[in-house]
CSV table of C-alpha atoms in Angstrom, one decimal:
chain,number,residue,atom,x,y,z
A,28,MET,CA,49.4,-5.6,-14.7
A,29,THR,CA,46.8,-3.4,-16.2
A,30,SER,CA,47.6,0.4,-16.2
A,31,SER,CA,44.1,1.4,-15.2
A,32,LEU,CA,44.2,-0.1,-11.7
A,33,ASP,CA,42.6,2.1,-9.0
A,34,LEU,CA,44.2,1.4,-5.6
A,35,LEU,CA,42.5,4.3,-3.8
A,36,TYR,CA,39.5,3.9,-1.6
A,37,SER,CA,36.3,5.7,-2.7
A,38,GLU,CA,34.2,7.8,-0.4
A,39,THR,CA,31.5,5.1,-0.5
A,40,GLU,CA,34.1,2.5,0.5
A,41,GLU,CA,35.3,4.6,3.4
A,42,GLU,CA,31.7,5.1,4.6
A,43,LEU,CA,31.3,1.3,4.5
A,44,ARG,CA,34.5,0.9,6.4
A,45,SER,CA,33.4,3.3,9.1
A,46,ALA,CA,30.0,1.4,9.6
A,47,VAL,CA,31.7,-2.0,9.8
A,48,ARG,CA,34.4,-0.8,12.1
A,49,ALA,CA,31.9,0.9,14.5
A,50,LEU,CA,29.9,-2.3,14.6
A,51,LEU,CA,32.9,-4.5,15.3
A,52,ALA,CA,34.2,-2.1,18.0
A,53,ASP,CA,30.8,-2.4,19.7
A,54,ARG,CA,30.1,-6.1,19.2
A,55,CYS,CA,33.5,-7.8,18.7
A,56,ALA,CA,35.9,-6.3,21.4
A,57,PRO,CA,38.8,-8.6,22.3
A,58,ALA,CA,37.4,-9.5,25.7
A,59,ALA,CA,34.0,-10.6,24.2
A,60,LEU,CA,35.8,-12.5,21.4
A,61,LEU,CA,37.9,-14.4,23.9
A,62,ALA,CA,34.8,-15.3,25.9
A,63,ARG,CA,33.0,-16.6,22.9
A,64,ILE,CA,36.0,-18.8,21.9
A,65,GLU,CA,36.2,-20.2,25.5
A,66,SER,CA,32.5,-21.1,25.2
A,67,GLY,CA,33.1,-23.3,22.3
A,68,THR,CA,30.7,-21.5,20.0
A,69,PRO,CA,32.7,-18.8,18.3
A,70,HIS,CA,30.1,-17.8,15.7
A,71,ASP,CA,28.1,-14.8,16.8
A,72,PRO,CA,24.6,-14.9,15.2
A,73,ALA,CA,23.7,-11.4,16.5
A,74,LEU,CA,26.8,-9.8,15.0
A,75,TRP,CA,26.3,-11.7,11.8
A,76,ASN,CA,22.7,-10.6,11.5
A,77,THR,CA,23.6,-6.9,12.0
A,78,LEU,CA,26.6,-7.1,9.6
A,79,ALA,CA,24.7,-9.1,6.9
A,80,SER,CA,21.2,-7.6,7.2
A,81,GLY,CA,21.6,-4.3,9.0
A,82,ILE,CA,24.6,-3.0,7.1
A,83,GLY,CA,23.8,-5.1,4.0
A,84,ALA,CA,27.3,-6.5,3.7
A,85,ALA,CA,26.1,-10.0,2.8
A,86,GLY,CA,24.7,-8.9,-0.6
A,87,LEU,CA,27.5,-6.7,-1.8
A,88,LEU,CA,28.5,-9.1,-4.6
A,89,VAL,CA,24.8,-9.9,-5.6
A,90,PRO,CA,23.3,-7.8,-8.4
A,91,GLU,CA,20.3,-5.6,-7.4
A,92,LYS,CA,18.0,-7.5,-9.7
A,93,LEU,CA,18.7,-10.6,-7.6
A,94,GLY,CA,18.1,-8.9,-4.3
A,95,GLY,CA,21.6,-7.7,-3.5
A,96,GLN,CA,23.5,-4.4,-3.2
A,97,GLY,CA,25.0,-4.5,-6.7
A,98,ALA,CA,28.4,-3.5,-5.4
A,99,SER,CA,31.7,-5.2,-6.3
A,100,HIS,CA,34.8,-7.0,-5.0
A,101,ARG,CA,36.2,-3.6,-3.9
A,102,GLU,CA,33.5,-3.1,-1.3
A,103,ALA,CA,33.6,-6.7,-0.2
A,104,ALA,CA,37.4,-6.3,0.2
A,105,VAL,CA,36.8,-3.3,2.6
A,106,VAL,CA,34.5,-5.4,4.7
A,107,LEU,CA,37.1,-8.2,4.9
A,108,GLU,CA,39.8,-5.7,5.9
A,109,GLU,CA,37.7,-4.7,8.9
A,110,LEU,CA,36.8,-8.3,9.7
A,111,GLY,CA,40.5,-9.1,9.6
A,112,ARG,CA,41.3,-6.2,12.0
A,113,ALA,CA,38.9,-7.7,14.5
A,114,VAL,CA,39.4,-11.5,13.6
A,115,ALA,CA,35.6,-11.5,13.7
A,116,PRO,CA,34.0,-15.0,14.0
A,117,VAL,CA,31.5,-14.6,11.1
A,118,PRO,CA,31.2,-16.7,7.9
A,119,TYR,CA,31.6,-13.8,5.6
A,120,LEU,CA,34.4,-15.3,3.4
A,121,THR,CA,32.8,-18.6,3.1
A,122,SER,CA,29.2,-17.5,2.6
A,123,SER,CA,29.1,-14.0,1.2
A,124,VAL,CA,32.2,-14.5,-1.0
A,125,LEU,CA,32.8,-18.2,-1.9
A,126,ALA,CA,29.2,-19.6,-1.9
A,127,THR,CA,27.8,-16.4,-3.4
A,128,ALA,CA,30.4,-16.4,-6.2
A,129,ILE,CA,29.7,-20.1,-7.0
A,130,LEU,CA,26.0,-19.4,-7.3
A,131,LEU,CA,26.5,-16.3,-9.4
A,132,ASP,CA,28.4,-18.4,-12.0
A,133,CYS,CA,25.5,-20.9,-12.2
A,134,ASP,CA,22.3,-20.2,-14.1
A,135,CYS,CA,20.7,-17.4,-12.2
A,136,GLN,CA,17.4,-18.1,-14.0
A,137,HIS,CA,17.2,-21.4,-12.2
A,138,ALA,CA,14.6,-20.8,-9.4
A,139,ALA,CA,16.7,-22.6,-6.7
A,140,VAL,CA,19.8,-20.6,-7.6
A,141,ALA,CA,17.9,-17.3,-7.6
A,142,GLY,CA,16.2,-18.2,-4.4
A,143,LEU,CA,19.4,-19.0,-2.6
A,144,LEU,CA,21.1,-15.8,-3.8
A,145,ALA,CA,18.2,-13.7,-2.6
A,146,GLU,CA,18.3,-15.2,0.9
A,147,LEU,CA,22.1,-14.9,1.0
A,148,ALA,CA,21.9,-11.3,0.0
A,149,ALA,CA,19.2,-10.6,2.6
A,150,GLY,CA,21.4,-12.2,5.3
A,151,THR,CA,18.6,-14.6,6.3
A,152,LEU,CA,20.6,-17.7,5.2
A,153,VAL,CA,24.2,-18.9,5.5
A,154,SER,CA,25.6,-21.2,2.8
A,155,VAL,CA,29.1,-22.6,2.6
A,156,PRO,CA,30.8,-24.7,-0.1
A,157,VAL,CA,31.7,-28.2,1.0
A,158,LEU,CA,35.3,-27.9,0.0
A,159,PRO,CA,38.6,-28.0,2.0
A,160,LEU,CA,39.6,-24.5,3.1
A,161,THR,CA,43.1,-25.3,1.8
A,162,LEU,CA,41.8,-25.8,-1.8
A,163,ALA,CA,43.6,-23.3,-4.0
A,164,PRO,CA,42.8,-21.7,-7.3
A,165,GLY,CA,44.5,-23.6,-10.1
A,166,ALA,CA,44.8,-26.8,-8.0
A,167,PRO,CA,43.2,-30.1,-9.0
A,168,LEU,CA,39.6,-30.3,-7.9
A,169,ALA,CA,38.9,-33.8,-6.5
A,170,VAL,CA,35.3,-35.0,-6.4
A,171,VAL,CA,34.7,-37.3,-3.4
A,172,VAL,CA,30.9,-37.1,-3.2
A,173,ARG,CA,28.9,-39.5,-5.3
A,174,ASP,CA,25.4,-39.3,-6.5
A,175,ALA,CA,23.5,-42.6,-6.2
A,176,GLY,CA,20.7,-41.3,-8.3
A,177,ASP,CA,18.0,-38.6,-7.9
A,178,GLY,CA,20.4,-36.4,-5.9
A,179,VAL,CA,21.0,-38.9,-3.1
A,180,LEU,CA,24.6,-38.0,-2.1
A,181,SER,CA,27.2,-39.9,-0.1
A,182,GLY,CA,30.8,-39.0,0.8
A,183,THR,CA,32.9,-37.1,3.3
A,184,VAL,CA,34.8,-33.8,2.9
A,185,THR,CA,37.2,-32.6,5.7
A,186,ALA,CA,38.4,-29.2,6.7
A,187,VAL,CA,35.2,-27.4,5.6
A,188,ALA,CA,35.2,-23.9,7.1
A,189,ASP,CA,32.1,-22.5,8.9
A,190,ALA,CA,30.1,-25.7,8.2
A,191,ALA,CA,28.6,-25.5,11.7
A,192,ALA,CA,27.1,-22.0,10.9
A,193,ALA,CA,25.6,-23.1,7.6
A,194,ASP,CA,21.9,-23.5,6.8
A,195,VAL,CA,22.6,-24.8,3.3
A,196,LEU,CA,25.7,-26.5,2.0
A,197,LEU,CA,26.9,-26.4,-1.6
A,198,VAL,CA,28.1,-29.8,-2.5
A,199,LEU,CA,30.2,-30.8,-5.6
A,200,ALA,CA,29.3,-34.3,-6.6
A,201,ASP,CA,30.2,-36.4,-9.7
A,202,THR,CA,26.9,-35.3,-11.3
A,203,GLY,CA,27.1,-31.6,-10.6
A,204,LEU,CA,26.5,-29.0,-7.9
A,205,TYR,CA,23.8,-29.6,-5.2
A,206,ALA,CA,22.3,-27.5,-2.5
A,207,VAL,CA,21.9,-29.7,0.6
A,208,PRO,CA,20.1,-28.6,3.8
A,209,ALA,CA,22.6,-28.7,6.7
A,210,ALA,CA,20.1,-30.8,8.7
A,211,GLU,CA,20.6,-33.6,6.1
A,212,VAL,CA,24.3,-34.1,6.8
A,213,ARG,CA,26.6,-35.0,9.7
A,214,ILE,CA,29.0,-32.2,10.8
A,215,ALA,CA,31.8,-33.3,13.0
A,216,PRO,CA,33.9,-30.5,14.4
A,217,GLN,CA,37.7,-30.7,13.8
A,218,VAL,CA,40.4,-29.0,15.9
A,219,PRO,CA,41.5,-25.9,14.1
A,220,LEU,CA,44.5,-23.7,14.7
A,221,ASP,CA,42.3,-20.6,14.3
A,222,LEU,CA,39.4,-20.9,16.8
A,223,THR,CA,37.6,-18.0,15.2
A,224,ARG,CA,37.1,-19.9,11.9
A,225,PRO,CA,36.0,-23.4,12.9
A,226,LEU,CA,36.6,-26.4,10.7
A,227,ALA,CA,34.5,-29.6,10.3
A,228,ALA,CA,34.3,-32.9,8.5
A,229,VAL,CA,31.0,-33.0,6.5
A,230,THR,CA,29.6,-36.5,5.9
A,231,LEU,CA,26.7,-37.1,3.5
A,232,ASP,CA,25.2,-40.5,3.9
A,233,GLY,CA,22.2,-40.6,1.6
A,234,ALA,CA,21.5,-36.9,1.9
A,235,ARG,CA,19.2,-35.6,-0.7
A,236,GLY,CA,20.1,-32.3,-2.5
A,237,THR,CA,18.7,-30.0,-5.1
A,238,ARG,CA,20.8,-30.0,-8.3
A,239,LEU,CA,21.9,-26.5,-9.3
A,240,ALA,CA,24.4,-27.0,-12.1
A,241,ASP,CA,25.9,-29.7,-14.3
A,242,PRO,CA,29.5,-30.9,-13.6
A,243,ALA,CA,31.2,-28.6,-16.2
A,244,THR,CA,29.3,-25.5,-14.9
A,245,ALA,CA,29.9,-26.5,-11.3
A,246,ARG,CA,33.7,-26.9,-11.8
A,247,ALA,CA,33.9,-23.5,-13.6
A,248,ALA,CA,31.9,-21.8,-10.9
A,249,ILE,CA,34.1,-23.2,-8.1
A,250,ALA,CA,37.3,-22.3,-10.0
A,251,GLY,CA,36.0,-18.7,-10.3
A,252,ALA,CA,34.9,-18.6,-6.6
A,253,LEU,CA,38.3,-19.9,-5.4
A,254,LEU,CA,40.0,-17.1,-7.4
A,255,ALA,CA,37.7,-14.4,-5.9
A,256,GLY,CA,38.1,-15.9,-2.4
A,257,ALA,CA,41.9,-15.9,-2.6
A,258,GLY,CA,42.0,-12.4,-3.9
A,259,LEU,CA,39.7,-11.1,-1.2
A,260,LEU,CA,41.5,-13.1,1.5
A,261,ALA,CA,44.4,-10.8,0.9
A,262,SER,CA,42.3,-8.0,2.2
A,263,GLU,CA,41.6,-9.9,5.4
A,264,GLN,CA,45.3,-10.5,5.8
A,265,LEU,CA,45.9,-6.8,5.2
A,266,GLY,CA,43.5,-5.8,7.9
A,267,LEU,CA,45.0,-8.3,10.3
A,268,ALA,CA,48.5,-6.9,9.6
A,269,GLN,CA,47.3,-3.3,10.1
A,270,TRP,CA,45.9,-4.1,13.5
A,271,CYS,CA,49.1,-5.9,14.6
A,272,LEU,CA,51.2,-2.9,13.5
A,273,SER,CA,49.1,-0.2,15.1
A,274,GLU,CA,48.7,-2.1,18.4
A,275,THR,CA,52.5,-2.8,18.5
A,276,VAL,CA,53.4,0.8,17.8
A,277,ALA,CA,51.0,1.9,20.6
A,278,HIS,CA,52.5,-0.6,23.0
A,279,VAL,CA,56.2,0.4,22.4
A,280,ARG,CA,55.3,4.0,22.9
A,281,THR,CA,54.0,3.4,26.4
A,282,ARG,CA,56.1,0.5,27.6
A,283,HIS,CA,59.2,1.7,29.4
A,284,GLN,CA,62.6,0.1,30.1
A,285,PHE,CA,65.6,1.8,31.5
A,286,ASN,CA,63.4,4.9,32.1
A,287,ARG,CA,62.6,5.4,28.4
A,288,PRO,CA,59.9,4.0,26.0
A,289,ILE,CA,61.1,0.9,24.3
A,290,GLY,CA,60.0,2.3,21.0
A,291,SER,CA,62.9,4.8,21.3
A,292,PHE,CA,65.4,1.9,20.9
A,293,GLN,CA,66.8,2.0,17.4
A,294,ALA,CA,66.6,-1.8,16.8
A,295,LEU,CA,62.8,-1.7,17.4
A,296,LYS,CA,62.4,1.4,15.3
A,297,HIS,CA,64.0,-0.5,12.4
A,298,ARG,CA,61.8,-3.5,12.9
A,299,LEU,CA,58.6,-1.5,12.9
A,300,ALA,CA,59.7,0.7,10.0
A,301,GLN,CA,60.3,-2.4,7.9
A,302,LEU,CA,56.9,-3.8,9.0
A,303,TRP,CA,55.2,-0.5,8.0
A,304,LEU,CA,56.7,-0.8,4.6
A,305,ASP,CA,55.6,-4.4,4.3
A,306,VAL,CA,52.0,-3.4,5.3
A,307,ALA,CA,52.0,-0.5,2.8
A,308,SER,CA,53.1,-2.9,0.0
A,309,ALA,CA,50.5,-5.5,1.1
A,310,ARG,CA,47.8,-2.8,0.8
A,311,ALA,CA,48.8,-2.1,-2.7
A,312,ALA,CA,48.8,-5.8,-3.6
A,313,ALA,CA,45.4,-6.5,-2.0
A,314,ARG,CA,43.8,-3.4,-3.5
A,315,ALA,CA,45.1,-4.4,-7.0
A,316,ALA,CA,43.6,-7.8,-6.6
A,317,ALA,CA,40.2,-6.5,-5.5
A,318,ASP,CA,40.1,-3.9,-8.3
A,319,ALA,CA,41.1,-6.5,-10.9
A,320,LEU,CA,38.4,-8.8,-9.7
A,321,ALA,CA,35.8,-6.0,-9.6
A,322,THR,CA,36.6,-5.0,-13.2
A,323,SER,CA,37.0,-8.6,-14.5
A,324,ALA,CA,40.5,-7.6,-15.7
A,325,PRO,CA,42.2,-10.2,-18.0
A,326,ASP,CA,45.1,-10.3,-15.6
A,327,ALA,CA,43.0,-10.8,-12.5
A,328,PRO,CA,44.5,-14.3,-11.9
A,329,LEU,CA,48.0,-12.8,-11.9
A,330,ALA,CA,46.9,-9.9,-9.5
A,331,VAL,CA,45.3,-12.5,-7.1
A,332,ALA,CA,48.4,-14.7,-7.2
A,333,VAL,CA,50.7,-11.7,-6.5
A,334,ALA,CA,48.5,-10.5,-3.6
A,335,GLN,CA,48.3,-13.9,-2.0
A,336,ALA,CA,52.0,-14.6,-2.5
A,337,TYR,CA,52.9,-11.4,-0.7
A,338,CYS,CA,50.1,-10.6,1.8
A,339,SER,CA,50.2,-14.1,3.4
A,340,GLY,CA,53.7,-13.7,4.6
A,341,VAL,CA,53.2,-10.1,5.7
A,342,ALA,CA,50.2,-11.1,7.9
A,343,VAL,CA,52.3,-13.8,9.6
A,344,ARG,CA,55.3,-11.5,10.2
A,345,ALA,CA,53.1,-8.7,11.6
A,346,ALA,CA,51.4,-11.1,14.0
A,347,GLU,CA,54.8,-12.6,15.1
A,348,GLU,CA,56.2,-9.1,15.7
A,349,CYS,CA,53.1,-8.2,17.6
A,350,VAL,CA,53.5,-11.2,20.0
A,351,GLN,CA,57.2,-10.7,20.4
A,352,LEU,CA,57.3,-6.9,20.9
A,353,HIS,CA,54.5,-7.1,23.5
A,354,GLY,CA,56.8,-9.2,25.6
A,355,GLY,CA,55.4,-11.3,28.4
A,356,ILE,CA,51.8,-10.0,28.0
A,357,GLY,CA,51.9,-11.0,24.3
A,358,MET,CA,52.3,-14.6,25.3
A,359,THR,CA,49.2,-14.7,27.5
A,360,TRP,CA,45.7,-15.9,26.6
A,361,GLU,CA,44.2,-12.7,27.9
A,362,HIS,CA,45.9,-10.6,25.3
A,363,PRO,CA,44.3,-11.0,21.8
A,364,ALA,CA,47.7,-11.2,20.0
A,365,HIS,CA,47.6,-15.0,19.8
A,366,LEU,CA,44.2,-14.8,18.0
A,367,TYR,CA,45.9,-12.8,15.3
A,368,LEU,CA,48.9,-15.1,15.0
A,369,LYS,CA,46.6,-18.1,14.7
A,370,ARG,CA,44.4,-16.5,12.1
A,371,ALA,CA,47.5,-15.3,10.1
A,372,LYS,CA,48.9,-18.8,10.2
A,373,ALA,CA,45.6,-20.4,9.2
A,374,ASP,CA,45.1,-17.9,6.4
A,375,SER,CA,48.6,-18.7,5.1
A,376,LEU,CA,47.2,-22.2,4.2
A,377,ALA,CA,43.7,-21.1,3.2
A,378,LEU,CA,42.9,-21.0,-0.5
A,379,GLY,CA,46.5,-21.9,-1.4
A,380,THR,CA,49.9,-21.4,0.3
A,381,ALA,CA,52.2,-18.5,-0.7
A,382,GLY,CA,54.4,-21.1,-2.4
A,383,HIS,CA,51.5,-22.3,-4.6
A,384,HIS,CA,50.7,-18.7,-5.6
A,385,ARG,CA,54.3,-17.9,-6.3
A,386,ALA,CA,54.3,-20.9,-8.7
A,387,LEU,CA,51.2,-19.5,-10.3
A,388,VAL,CA,52.9,-16.1,-10.8
A,389,ALA,CA,55.9,-17.9,-12.4
A,390,ASP,CA,53.5,-19.7,-14.8
A,391,PHE,CA,51.6,-16.6,-15.7
A,392,ALA,CA,54.8,-14.7,-16.3
A,393,GLU,CA,56.3,-17.7,-18.2
A,394,LEU,CA,59.2,-17.9,-15.8
A,395,PRO,CA,60.2,-21.6,-15.5
A,396,ALA,CA,61.3,-22.9,-12.1
A,397,PRO,CA,65.1,-23.5,-11.8
């Protein structure tokens, strides 16, 4: 790892965190989130509009000359930390990270690319890549959409995250990358484990798209976006784990058994102390990945693989401890703990499993498997 990594949060990043946390506390309280999930429409357009346009979070990765904030992956990581703390049902990872990163690696002089980036940065448009959420950096990139000529596309891609919220879809076909209006495709909801990040099967049956990049450029852009997405997903997992830890500590301080707080029992102290160490280590790994991406460090792929290999498991363990140590109430639908466990489990598969990223770490470190 590079010796110049900066794992600390800057004053600007802390100010951004405060703004996002205040917004989510006001608009994404657990009771309201549970109500949205029960309605079958988890995405919150009003919350997204304020986050994307009001705070300007949607354009953090977009340079100022293209209409964005000209920030970096470090600031985007802070936003994802807070979204993870609230398991917020907004398409930030898919639109403001993955789709934006793909477009930035295309020809930004192309009018269609520049136009999409400007709208994404302004928060007036949501775009998601038509790729399975489980697709990992370094994994084979299968092309299932075919171009019949003149950008007329056909094919079906499953497990596409946030497709229902998209205005424009970024589609990889055999002849390159295309922007396809969502109205041109068929979106069939699939049953996800994590109800706050809905999945869908996207079917193109003669849909017409605008070509944005040739096949080689498209593949390179998607590879770079998957790397950035996996690295920043670690920050979402960190935020989730931090919420689970703090809520569990607060609960065991007030829940009494045998006329004493259950947090005073040594066995629970040991479990929570270990979880605190896990979360602290996850913070270091996630910040290292965000900083490496922000500075385009040569070892960014290694930093991302380390972060995902570690943070994925920490998020799941934190959510499991949260459910278990809340006792009976932790098993109920009314308590939000189950939302965090489902998001943690779903995130452990998103953009590559921990096992996949451990294999990448071994490859980068030239450590052959036994």
